[in-house]
Amino acid sequence: MQLGFKLIYPLLLVLIFIVNSPVSFAKLIIITEQYPPFNYKDTTKKAGKKQQLTGIAVDILKQTYLNAGLKLNLNDIKILPWSRGYYLAQQAHLTNMLFSTARTKEREDLFKWVGPIVADYTSVYALKRKK
């Protein structure tokens, strides 16, 4: 039996501003996870190069900052397990940006969304006897 459900749009950025006042980009804590090909730490050994955050979503984030005339230091981005980043993104006393994550009906009102970057579909398979 196949149960299909759609992850509406994984997004580049999820801007969390619980208070309606604007927040300076300089004060944002940027959080992501290891989720290739969207965002991941490149672990290949390159002569003289430090391992760096890379991926489709990272490239879009860099270009977004560049277009806005802002500086982005990839070393300032926190790479955390997804559940911890998602939890921190919902804390009212913090100004966090979480990227990239799936936009679902349940999450719609929790965040201020920017994107999308891609559409994604997920299917779950199980044996009929397992219901």
Short mmCIF file of C-alpha atoms in Angstrom, two decimals:
data_model
loop_
_atom_site.label_atom_id
_atom_site.label_comp_id
_atom_site.label_asym_id
_atom_site.label_seq_id
_atom_site.Cartn_x
_atom_site.Cartn_y
_atom_site.Cartn_z
CA MET A 1 0.00 0.00 0.00
CA GLN A 2 1.32 3.43 -0.87
CA LEU A 3 0.49 6.50 1.18
CA GLY A 4 1.44 9.62 -0.75
CA PHE A 5 1.67 13.07 0.68
CA LYS A 6 3.13 16.21 -0.74
CA LEU A 7 5.72 18.39 0.94
CA ILE A 8 4.45 21.58 -0.58
CA TYR A 9 7.71 23.51 -1.08
CA PRO A 10 11.05 23.11 0.62
CA LEU A 11 12.08 26.71 1.08
CA LEU A 12 15.29 28.60 0.94
CA LEU A 13 14.66 30.55 4.10
CA VAL A 14 12.25 30.40 6.95
CA LEU A 15 12.37 33.77 8.63
CA ILE A 16 11.08 33.61 12.16
CA PHE A 17 10.03 36.96 13.53
CA ILE A 18 7.52 36.29 16.30
CA VAL A 19 7.29 40.04 16.92
CA ASN A 20 6.11 42.01 13.89
CA SER A 21 8.99 44.49 14.10
CA PRO A 22 11.71 44.23 11.43
CA VAL A 23 14.97 42.59 12.46
CA SER A 24 18.37 43.50 11.08
CA PHE A 25 19.94 40.80 8.94
CA ALA A 26 23.13 41.34 10.94
CA LYS A 27 21.36 40.14 14.08
CA LEU A 28 19.95 36.95 12.56
CA ILE A 29 21.22 33.60 13.74
CA ILE A 30 21.31 31.43 10.61
CA ILE A 31 20.69 27.71 11.09
CA THR A 32 20.75 24.81 8.67
CA GLU A 33 21.40 21.07 8.63
CA GLN A 34 23.32 18.52 6.60
CA TYR A 35 20.82 17.91 3.77
CA PRO A 36 22.57 17.36 0.41
CA PRO A 37 22.22 18.62 -2.27
CA PHE A 38 20.53 21.64 -0.65
CA ASN A 39 22.91 22.42 2.22
CA TYR A 40 25.89 20.43 3.47
CA LYS A 41 29.48 20.71 4.61
CA ASP A 42 31.76 19.71 1.76
CA THR A 43 34.07 17.09 3.27
CA THR A 44 36.16 16.41 0.17
CA LYS A 45 39.82 17.18 0.72
CA LYS A 46 41.00 20.02 -1.48
CA ALA A 47 44.55 21.28 -1.28
CA GLY A 48 44.74 24.18 1.14
CA LYS A 49 40.96 24.67 1.34
CA LYS A 50 38.88 24.54 4.48
CA GLN A 51 35.70 22.45 4.48
CA GLN A 52 32.91 24.81 3.53
CA LEU A 53 29.15 24.90 3.62
CA THR A 54 27.81 24.41 0.10
CA GLY A 55 24.71 23.33 -1.82
CA ILE A 56 21.80 24.67 -3.84
CA ALA A 57 20.13 26.49 -0.93
CA VAL A 58 23.47 27.92 0.23
CA ASP A 59 24.14 29.32 -3.25
CA ILE A 60 20.72 30.97 -3.29
CA LEU A 61 21.26 32.38 0.21
CA LYS A 62 24.65 33.83 -0.82
CA GLN A 63 23.10 35.45 -3.90
CA THR A 64 20.20 36.83 -1.86
CA TYR A 65 22.62 38.50 0.54
CA LEU A 66 24.73 39.79 -2.36
CA ASN A 67 21.65 41.26 -4.09
CA ALA A 68 20.68 42.99 -0.85
CA GLY A 69 24.19 44.45 -0.51
CA LEU A 70 24.84 42.45 2.66
CA LYS A 71 27.84 40.40 3.68
CA LEU A 72 27.39 36.73 4.54
CA ASN A 73 30.07 34.75 6.35
CA LEU A 74 29.37 31.05 5.78
CA ASN A 75 31.38 30.22 8.91
CA ASP A 76 28.72 32.01 10.99
CA ILE A 77 26.00 29.59 9.87
CA LYS A 78 25.23 26.98 12.53
CA ILE A 79 24.91 23.42 11.23
CA LEU A 80 22.65 21.60 13.69
CA PRO A 81 20.53 18.46 13.66
CA TRP A 82 17.22 19.33 11.99
CA SER A 83 15.07 18.83 15.12
CA ARG A 84 17.24 21.22 17.17
CA GLY A 85 17.28 23.87 14.43
CA TYR A 86 13.51 23.58 14.00
CA TYR A 87 13.03 23.95 17.76
CA LEU A 88 15.31 27.01 17.95
CA ALA A 89 13.53 28.61 15.01
CA GLN A 90 10.33 28.67 17.05
CA GLN A 91 11.75 30.41 20.12
CA ALA A 92 10.15 33.84 20.49
CA HIS A 93 13.17 35.39 22.25
CA LEU A 94 15.56 34.55 19.37
CA THR A 95 15.83 35.96 15.85
CA ASN A 96 16.61 32.86 13.81
CA MET A 97 16.62 32.03 10.15
CA LEU A 98 16.24 28.32 9.33
CA PHE A 99 16.95 27.10 5.81
CA SER A 100 15.97 24.97 3.91
CA THR A 101 12.85 23.21 5.18
CA ALA A 102 9.57 21.86 3.85
CA ARG A 103 6.53 24.10 3.81
CA THR A 104 3.54 22.09 5.00
CA LYS A 105 0.01 23.00 5.99
CA GLU A 106 0.86 22.34 9.67
CA ARG A 107 3.83 24.72 9.56
CA GLU A 108 2.22 27.45 7.46
CA ASP A 109 1.37 29.82 10.31
CA LEU A 110 4.50 29.11 12.39
CA PHE A 111 6.92 30.99 10.16
CA LYS A 112 7.36 33.79 7.67
CA TRP A 113 8.38 32.04 4.45
CA VAL A 114 10.69 33.04 1.62
CA GLY A 115 10.96 30.85 -1.45
CA PRO A 116 10.26 28.25 -2.83
CA ILE A 117 13.35 26.64 -4.29
CA VAL A 118 11.86 23.28 -5.40
CA ALA A 119 8.69 21.21 -5.22
CA ASP A 120 9.07 17.83 -3.50
CA TYR A 121 6.91 14.76 -3.11
CA THR A 122 7.31 12.02 -0.52
CA SER A 123 5.79 8.56 -0.48
CA VAL A 124 5.63 6.05 2.35
CA TYR A 125 5.43 2.33 1.62
CA ALA A 126 4.34 -0.43 3.97
CA LEU A 127 3.32 -4.05 3.77
CA LYS A 128 -0.45 -4.43 3.50
CA ARG A 129 -0.51 -6.71 6.56
CA LYS A 130 1.20 -4.01 8.67
CA LYS A 131 -1.67 -1.57 8.04
#
